[in-house]
Amino acid sequence: MSLRTPAKRKTSTTPAKQAKKVKEVPLVTVQHRSHGKEKGLVLVLGQGDVGQLGLGEDVLERKKPALVSLPEGVVQAVAGGMHTVCLGQSGKVYTFGCNDEGALGRDTSEEGSEMSVGVVELAESVVQVSAGDSHTAALTEHGIVYVWGSFRDNNGVIGLLEPMKKSAVPVKMPIDVPVVKIASGSDHLVMLTQGGELYTSGCGEQGQLGRFAECFANRGGRMGLLRLLTPQLVHFHSRSKLFLIDAFCGAYVTFALSKDGHVYGFGLSNYHQLGTKSTNVCFTPVKLTAFKNSTTCWVGFSGGQHHTLCLDAEGKVYSLGRAEYGRLGLGEGAEEKTEPTPVPGIEGAQVVACGASVSYAATKQGSVYAWGMGTNLQLGTGEEDDEWSPVEMSGKQLEGRAVLSVSSGGQHTVLLVRDKQES
């Protein structure tokens, strides 16, 4: 984004004095445990009618994982609502899928170009990407965040950085501190800073921004959309200053993990997906006592439309929230859960992921399990039946390969895998 240079004013200060005042700010190189370091290959499955599978105009669905051809090894692959974002080992960003709101960050005027892999023009090397329904974000090695596309609410587009204005190319997020991690919900973005603080922007209808009262939830109230779209600090009302070490998103919720092991959350909890006793929307951060257990150290969270998966340091997977279609993985007939409940049948998990009504867990041994709604063929079973308990995914492209990560969008799922002989 080009910024206008303000007109120079006449000044009596001598050039020597001016030079003395200018202090160069050293660039930092940011690191976080969530940054992908191991390169792999990208597999996709599910529905791809708007190109989110990246397999060209002729392949609109895959029942089993299929290999996407990319120019280089990939260290992170994420599924947006109807698009896919891949981060190459060189720091380049590749996208494919629906570009109606600019979520691909590149020119797709040539017919069919959105259905194939294309590179996003960014001047800096990227270390992490995230994707929502209609937006994409990229974090550079120096802690700067770029975004493109648009945020939406129940009434349609609300804009990206400016009210009602989407961006088809990357624009710089106005934050003056280094960011170490980004995460996207359906229509909101959370940014964890090097100083352990959290900034949010996007839609706040369901409380997912965590930084204002309910009266401002509808398009920012009197202040308007700038209240939502300008990234601002989330205040955690704690007796002592909190240092946050991680943050995660569900579709309409945000989770934050503090250095002392406490879990905080805000957003939609109509099915107790936040772990709150009530089903009220949480517009500001709440310390989630459902996750406080002296023997449990939480390392991962992922949320769908109405459910949440959590991962502890021992590799155990837990679920809570809405139970329909089997998304909790607790067996047929399971009912909604108000607190994290162990999911049987999975040992040694290293990552959990949710789509709207589907769930996944990848293990340290390289297997991936899926459960939930089968309608969009996202489970990899080859059928559209719902699965109420975890089922190990199989397929020709998974043979001899270990799954590093999994990400799920509205109708498709993306796997990052590596050949087992490389381990």
Coordinates of C-alpha atoms in Angstrom, one line a residue:
M1 CA 0.0 0.0 0.0
S2 CA 1.5 3.3 -1.0
L3 CA 1.2 6.1 1.6
R4 CA 1.2 9.7 0.7
T5 CA 4.2 11.6 1.9
P6 CA 3.2 14.8 3.8
A7 CA 4.3 18.1 2.3
K8 CA 7.7 19.2 3.7
R9 CA 7.6 22.2 6.0
K10 CA 10.2 24.9 6.1
T11 CA 12.3 24.5 9.3
S12 CA 15.1 26.4 10.8
T13 CA 16.7 23.3 12.1
T14 CA 20.1 22.6 10.5
P15 CA 20.7 19.3 8.5
A16 CA 23.2 18.3 11.2
K17 CA 20.6 18.7 14.0
Q18 CA 18.0 16.9 11.9
A19 CA 20.3 13.9 11.4
K20 CA 20.9 13.7 15.1
K21 CA 17.1 13.4 15.8
V22 CA 16.5 10.6 13.3
K23 CA 17.0 7.3 15.0
E24 CA 16.8 4.1 13.0
V25 CA 14.4 1.6 14.5
P26 CA 16.0 -1.9 14.4
L27 CA 14.0 -4.6 12.7
V28 CA 13.1 -7.6 14.8
T29 CA 12.8 -11.1 13.6
V30 CA 9.7 -12.8 15.1
Q31 CA 9.3 -16.4 16.2
H32 CA 6.5 -18.4 17.6
R33 CA 5.9 -22.1 18.2
S34 CA 3.0 -22.0 15.7
H35 CA 5.2 -21.1 12.7
G36 CA 5.5 -23.9 10.2
K37 CA 9.1 -25.1 9.8
E38 CA 8.8 -28.5 8.2
K39 CA 8.1 -28.5 4.5
G40 CA 5.6 -30.8 2.9
L41 CA 3.1 -31.5 0.1
V42 CA -0.5 -30.2 0.0
L43 CA -3.5 -32.6 -0.3
V44 CA -7.1 -31.5 -0.7
L45 CA -10.5 -33.1 -0.5
G46 CA -14.2 -32.2 -0.4
Q47 CA -16.1 -29.8 -2.6
G48 CA -14.3 -27.4 -4.9
D49 CA -16.9 -25.8 -7.1
V50 CA -15.2 -22.4 -6.9
G51 CA -11.7 -23.6 -7.3
Q52 CA -10.8 -24.1 -3.6
L53 CA -9.2 -27.5 -4.4
G54 CA -6.7 -25.9 -6.8
L55 CA -7.0 -28.8 -9.1
G56 CA -8.2 -26.8 -12.2
E57 CA -11.6 -26.2 -13.7
D58 CA -12.4 -29.9 -14.4
V59 CA -12.1 -31.2 -10.8
L60 CA -14.9 -29.9 -8.6
E61 CA -14.9 -32.5 -5.9
R62 CA -12.6 -35.1 -4.4
K63 CA -13.8 -38.0 -2.1
K64 CA -10.2 -38.9 -1.2
P65 CA -7.2 -36.6 -0.7
A66 CA -5.6 -35.4 -4.0
L67 CA -2.2 -33.8 -4.5
V68 CA -2.0 -30.1 -5.4
S69 CA 0.9 -29.1 -7.7
L70 CA 2.8 -26.2 -6.1
P71 CA 6.0 -24.5 -7.2
E72 CA 7.9 -25.3 -4.0
G73 CA 7.7 -27.2 -0.7
V74 CA 5.0 -25.8 1.6
V75 CA 5.4 -25.1 5.4
Q76 CA 1.7 -24.1 6.1
A77 CA -1.6 -24.7 4.3
V78 CA -4.9 -23.3 5.5
A79 CA -8.5 -23.5 4.3
G80 CA -10.6 -20.4 4.2
G81 CA -14.4 -20.5 3.8
M82 CA -14.1 -21.0 0.0
H83 CA -10.4 -20.5 -0.7
T84 CA -7.0 -22.0 0.2
V85 CA -3.8 -20.3 1.2
C86 CA -0.3 -22.0 1.1
L87 CA 2.9 -20.7 2.5
G88 CA 6.0 -21.8 0.6
Q89 CA 9.3 -22.5 2.3
S90 CA 10.8 -19.4 0.5
G91 CA 8.2 -17.2 2.3
K92 CA 6.0 -16.8 -0.8
V93 CA 2.2 -17.0 -0.5
Y94 CA 0.0 -19.0 -2.9
T95 CA -3.8 -18.9 -3.2
F96 CA -6.7 -20.5 -5.1
G97 CA -10.5 -20.5 -4.8
C98 CA -13.2 -18.0 -4.6
N99 CA -12.0 -14.4 -5.2
D100 CA -15.4 -12.5 -5.1
E101 CA -14.3 -10.4 -2.1
G102 CA -10.6 -10.3 -3.0
A103 CA -9.5 -13.2 -0.6
L104 CA -6.9 -14.5 -3.1
G105 CA -5.0 -11.2 -3.1
R106 CA -4.1 -11.4 -6.8
D107 CA -5.6 -10.7 -10.2
T108 CA -7.9 -13.4 -11.4
S109 CA -9.5 -11.5 -14.3
E110 CA -8.3 -14.3 -16.7
E111 CA -11.1 -16.9 -16.8
G112 CA -10.4 -19.9 -14.7
S113 CA -7.2 -18.5 -13.1
E114 CA -8.8 -18.5 -9.6
M115 CA -9.1 -22.3 -9.9
S116 CA -5.3 -22.8 -10.2
V117 CA -2.4 -22.0 -7.9
G118 CA -1.2 -18.3 -8.1
V119 CA 1.3 -16.3 -6.2
V120 CA 0.5 -13.2 -4.1
E121 CA 2.8 -10.2 -4.7
L122 CA 4.3 -9.3 -1.3
A123 CA 7.6 -7.5 -0.9
E124 CA 8.5 -9.3 2.4
S125 CA 9.1 -12.9 3.4
V126 CA 6.1 -14.4 5.2
V127 CA 6.3 -16.8 8.2
Q128 CA 2.5 -17.4 8.8
V129 CA -0.8 -17.2 7.0
S130 CA -4.5 -17.3 8.2
A131 CA -7.8 -17.3 6.3
G132 CA -11.4 -16.7 7.1
D133 CA -14.6 -16.7 5.0
S134 CA -13.6 -13.8 2.8
H135 CA -10.3 -12.5 4.1
T136 CA -6.7 -13.6 4.2
A137 CA -3.8 -12.5 6.4
A138 CA 0.0 -12.9 6.2
L139 CA 2.6 -12.3 8.9
T140 CA 6.1 -11.3 7.8
E141 CA 9.4 -12.3 9.4
H142 CA 9.6 -8.9 10.9
G143 CA 6.2 -9.0 12.7
I144 CA 4.2 -7.0 10.2
V145 CA 0.7 -8.1 9.2
Y146 CA -0.8 -7.8 5.7
V147 CA -4.4 -8.4 4.9
W148 CA -6.6 -8.7 1.8
G149 CA -10.2 -9.5 1.0
S150 CA -13.0 -8.3 3.3
F151 CA -14.7 -8.9 6.6
R152 CA -18.5 -9.5 6.6
D153 CA -21.3 -9.5 9.1
N154 CA -24.9 -10.8 8.9
N155 CA -25.8 -7.9 6.5
G156 CA -22.9 -8.3 4.1
V157 CA -19.5 -6.7 3.5
I158 CA -18.2 -4.3 6.3
G159 CA -14.8 -3.7 4.7
L160 CA -11.2 -4.5 5.6
L161 CA -9.4 -1.5 6.9
E162 CA -11.8 1.1 5.7
P163 CA -15.6 1.0 6.0
M164 CA -17.3 -0.9 3.1
K165 CA -14.0 -1.1 1.2
K166 CA -12.5 -4.5 0.4
S167 CA -9.0 -4.9 -1.0
A168 CA -8.0 -7.2 -3.8
V169 CA -4.3 -6.8 -3.0
P170 CA -2.4 -7.0 0.3
V171 CA -2.5 -3.9 2.6
K172 CA -0.5 -3.3 5.7
M173 CA -2.3 -3.6 9.1
P174 CA -1.8 -0.4 11.2
I175 CA -0.1 -1.9 14.3
D176 CA 3.0 -0.3 15.6
V177 CA 4.3 -3.3 17.6
P178 CA 5.7 -6.6 16.3
V179 CA 3.1 -9.4 15.9
V180 CA 4.3 -13.0 16.5
K181 CA 1.1 -14.9 15.6
I182 CA -2.1 -14.4 13.6
A183 CA -5.3 -16.4 13.6
S184 CA -8.6 -16.0 11.7
G185 CA -12.2 -16.7 12.6
S186 CA -14.9 -16.6 9.9
D187 CA -14.8 -12.8 9.9
H188 CA -12.3 -11.7 12.5
L189 CA -8.6 -11.6 12.9
V190 CA -6.6 -11.8 16.1
M191 CA -2.9 -10.8 16.4
L192 CA -0.7 -11.8 19.2
T193 CA 2.2 -9.4 19.8
Q194 CA 5.7 -10.0 20.9
G195 CA 4.8 -8.2 24.2
G196 CA 2.1 -10.8 25.0
E197 CA -0.8 -8.6 24.1
L198 CA -3.8 -9.3 21.8
Y199 CA -5.2 -7.1 19.0
T200 CA -8.4 -7.8 17.1
S201 CA -10.2 -6.5 14.1
G202 CA -13.2 -7.5 11.9
C203 CA -16.8 -8.4 12.7
G204 CA -17.8 -8.1 16.4
E205 CA -21.5 -9.2 16.2
Q206 CA -20.9 -12.3 18.3
G207 CA -18.4 -10.8 20.7
Q208 CA -15.4 -12.3 18.9
L209 CA -13.3 -9.1 19.1
G210 CA -13.5 -9.0 22.9
R211 CA -13.0 -5.3 23.2
F212 CA -16.4 -3.5 23.5
A213 CA -19.9 -3.8 25.0
E214 CA -22.9 -5.3 23.2
C215 CA -24.3 -1.9 22.3
F216 CA -21.4 -1.5 19.8
A217 CA -21.7 -4.9 18.3
N218 CA -23.9 -3.9 15.4
R219 CA -21.5 -2.2 13.0
G220 CA -19.7 -0.3 15.8
G221 CA -22.6 1.7 17.1
R222 CA -22.2 5.5 16.9
M223 CA -18.5 5.3 16.0
G224 CA -19.3 3.2 13.0
L225 CA -17.3 0.5 11.3
L226 CA -13.9 2.0 12.1
R227 CA -14.4 0.8 15.7
L228 CA -14.4 -2.7 14.3
L229 CA -11.9 -2.4 11.4
T230 CA -9.2 -0.5 13.2
P231 CA -7.1 -3.1 15.1
Q232 CA -7.2 -2.4 18.8
L233 CA -5.9 -3.9 22.0
V234 CA -8.1 -6.3 24.0
H235 CA -8.1 -5.5 27.7
F236 CA -8.0 -8.5 30.1
H237 CA -9.2 -7.3 33.5
S238 CA -6.8 -9.2 35.6
R239 CA -5.3 -8.3 39.0
S240 CA -1.8 -8.7 37.6
K241 CA -0.6 -7.9 34.1
L242 CA -1.2 -10.9 31.8
F243 CA 1.3 -12.1 29.3
L244 CA -0.4 -14.1 26.6
I245 CA 1.6 -16.8 24.8
D246 CA -0.9 -18.0 22.3
A247 CA -4.3 -17.3 20.7
F248 CA -6.7 -19.3 18.6
C249 CA -10.0 -18.8 16.8
G250 CA -13.2 -20.6 16.2
A251 CA -15.7 -19.3 13.6
Y252 CA -17.2 -16.8 16.1
V253 CA -14.9 -17.2 19.2
T254 CA -11.4 -16.3 20.3
F255 CA -9.3 -18.2 22.9
A256 CA -6.2 -16.8 24.5
L257 CA -3.7 -18.7 26.6
S258 CA -1.7 -16.9 29.3
K259 CA 1.8 -17.6 30.4
D260 CA 0.5 -18.9 33.8
G261 CA -1.6 -21.5 32.1
H262 CA -5.1 -19.8 32.2
V263 CA -7.4 -19.9 29.3
Y264 CA -9.5 -16.8 28.4
G265 CA -12.2 -16.6 25.8
F266 CA -14.8 -14.4 24.3
G267 CA -17.5 -14.6 21.6
L268 CA -20.4 -16.8 20.8
S269 CA -21.3 -19.6 23.3
N270 CA -24.9 -20.5 22.3
Y271 CA -23.9 -24.2 22.6
H272 CA -21.4 -23.7 25.4
Q273 CA -18.6 -23.8 22.8
L274 CA -16.6 -21.4 24.9
G275 CA -16.9 -23.6 28.0
T276 CA -19.1 -21.1 29.8
K277 CA -21.9 -22.4 32.0
S278 CA -24.4 -20.0 30.4
T279 CA -25.2 -19.6 26.7
N280 CA -24.8 -15.8 26.8
V281 CA -22.5 -14.0 24.3
C282 CA -19.2 -13.0 25.9
F283 CA -18.3 -9.5 24.6
T284 CA -15.2 -9.1 26.8
P285 CA -12.7 -11.7 28.0
V286 CA -13.8 -14.3 30.5
K287 CA -11.4 -16.6 32.5
L288 CA -12.7 -20.0 31.5
T289 CA -12.7 -22.1 34.6
A290 CA -13.8 -25.2 32.6
F291 CA -10.2 -25.4 31.4
K292 CA -8.5 -25.0 34.7
N293 CA -7.1 -28.3 35.9
S294 CA -3.8 -28.6 37.7
T295 CA -2.9 -31.7 35.7
T296 CA -3.8 -30.3 32.2
C297 CA -1.7 -28.0 30.1
W298 CA -3.5 -26.8 27.0
V299 CA -1.6 -26.3 23.8
G300 CA -4.2 -26.1 21.0
F301 CA -7.7 -24.9 20.3
S302 CA -9.9 -24.9 17.2
G303 CA -13.5 -24.0 16.7
G304 CA -16.2 -24.7 14.2
Q305 CA -19.5 -23.0 13.8
H306 CA -20.8 -24.2 17.2
H307 CA -18.2 -26.6 18.7
T308 CA -14.6 -26.5 19.9
L309 CA -11.7 -29.0 19.9
C310 CA -8.9 -28.7 22.4
L311 CA -5.5 -30.4 22.7
D312 CA -3.4 -30.9 25.9
A313 CA 0.3 -31.3 26.2
E314 CA 0.0 -35.1 26.4
G315 CA -1.7 -35.4 23.0
K316 CA -5.2 -35.9 24.3
V317 CA -8.1 -34.5 22.3
Y318 CA -11.2 -33.0 24.0
S319 CA -14.4 -31.5 22.5
L320 CA -17.3 -29.4 23.7
G321 CA -20.3 -27.5 22.3
R322 CA -22.9 -28.7 19.9
A323 CA -23.2 -32.4 19.2
E324 CA -25.4 -32.8 16.1
Y325 CA -23.9 -34.7 13.1
G326 CA -21.2 -36.2 15.3
R327 CA -18.9 -33.2 15.4
L328 CA -17.8 -33.9 19.0
G329 CA -16.6 -37.4 18.2
L330 CA -18.2 -38.8 21.4
G331 CA -20.3 -41.6 19.7
E332 CA -23.8 -41.8 18.4
G333 CA -26.4 -40.1 20.5
A334 CA -23.9 -37.9 22.3
E335 CA -25.4 -34.6 23.6
E336 CA -23.8 -31.1 23.8
K337 CA -21.1 -30.6 26.3
T338 CA -20.5 -27.6 28.5
E339 CA -16.9 -28.5 29.3
P340 CA -14.0 -30.2 27.6
T341 CA -14.7 -34.0 27.2
P342 CA -12.1 -36.5 26.1
V343 CA -12.5 -37.9 22.6
P344 CA -11.9 -41.6 22.6
G345 CA -9.8 -43.5 20.0
I346 CA -7.0 -41.0 19.4
E347 CA -3.5 -41.2 21.0
G348 CA -0.6 -38.8 20.7
A349 CA -2.3 -36.0 18.8
Q350 CA -0.2 -33.0 17.7
V351 CA -2.8 -30.8 16.1
V352 CA -6.6 -30.4 16.1
A353 CA -8.8 -28.6 13.5
C354 CA -12.5 -27.8 12.9
G355 CA -14.6 -27.0 9.9
A356 CA -18.2 -25.7 10.4
S357 CA -19.5 -29.1 11.5
V358 CA -16.5 -31.4 11.1
S359 CA -13.5 -32.2 13.3
Y360 CA -9.9 -33.5 12.8
A361 CA -6.9 -34.6 14.8
A362 CA -3.5 -35.4 13.4
T363 CA -1.2 -37.6 15.5
K364 CA 2.6 -37.5 16.0
Q365 CA 2.8 -40.8 14.2
G366 CA 1.4 -39.1 11.1
S367 CA -2.2 -40.4 11.0
V368 CA -5.2 -38.1 10.6
Y369 CA -8.7 -38.8 12.1
A370 CA -11.9 -37.2 11.0
W371 CA -15.5 -37.1 12.3
G372 CA -18.7 -35.1 12.0
M373 CA -20.9 -34.1 9.0
G374 CA -20.2 -36.0 5.8
T375 CA -22.2 -34.0 3.4
N376 CA -19.3 -32.2 1.7
L377 CA -17.1 -35.3 1.5
Q378 CA -14.6 -33.6 3.8
L379 CA -14.1 -36.7 6.0
G380 CA -12.2 -38.6 3.4
T381 CA -14.4 -41.7 3.9
G382 CA -15.6 -41.5 0.3
E383 CA -19.2 -41.4 1.5
E384 CA -21.5 -38.6 2.6
D385 CA -22.5 -40.3 5.9
D386 CA -21.9 -38.6 9.2
E387 CA -19.3 -40.1 11.5
W388 CA -20.0 -39.9 15.2
S389 CA -16.6 -41.3 16.3
P390 CA -13.1 -40.6 14.9
V391 CA -12.3 -42.5 11.7
E392 CA -8.7 -42.7 10.3
M393 CA -8.5 -41.1 6.9
S394 CA -7.0 -43.2 4.1
G395 CA -6.3 -42.8 0.4
K396 CA -3.6 -43.4 -2.2
Q397 CA -2.0 -40.0 -1.6
L398 CA -1.7 -40.7 2.1
E399 CA 0.2 -44.0 1.7
G400 CA 3.8 -43.7 2.9
R401 CA 3.1 -40.2 4.1
A402 CA 2.8 -38.5 7.5
V403 CA 0.3 -35.8 8.1
L404 CA 1.9 -32.6 9.6
S405 CA -1.2 -30.4 9.8
V406 CA -4.9 -30.2 8.8
S407 CA -7.2 -27.2 8.1
S408 CA -10.9 -27.2 7.2
G409 CA -13.0 -24.6 5.4
G410 CA -16.7 -24.4 4.6
Q411 CA -16.7 -27.3 2.2
H412 CA -13.2 -28.5 1.7
T413 CA -10.2 -29.7 3.8
V414 CA -6.5 -29.2 3.3
L415 CA -3.7 -31.5 4.6
L416 CA 0.0 -30.8 4.8
V417 CA 1.9 -34.1 4.5
R418 CA 5.5 -35.3 4.1
D419 CA 7.0 -38.5 2.9
K420 CA 7.8 -40.8 5.8
Q421 CA 11.3 -41.7 4.5
E422 CA 12.2 -38.0 5.1
S423 CA 11.8 -38.3 8.8

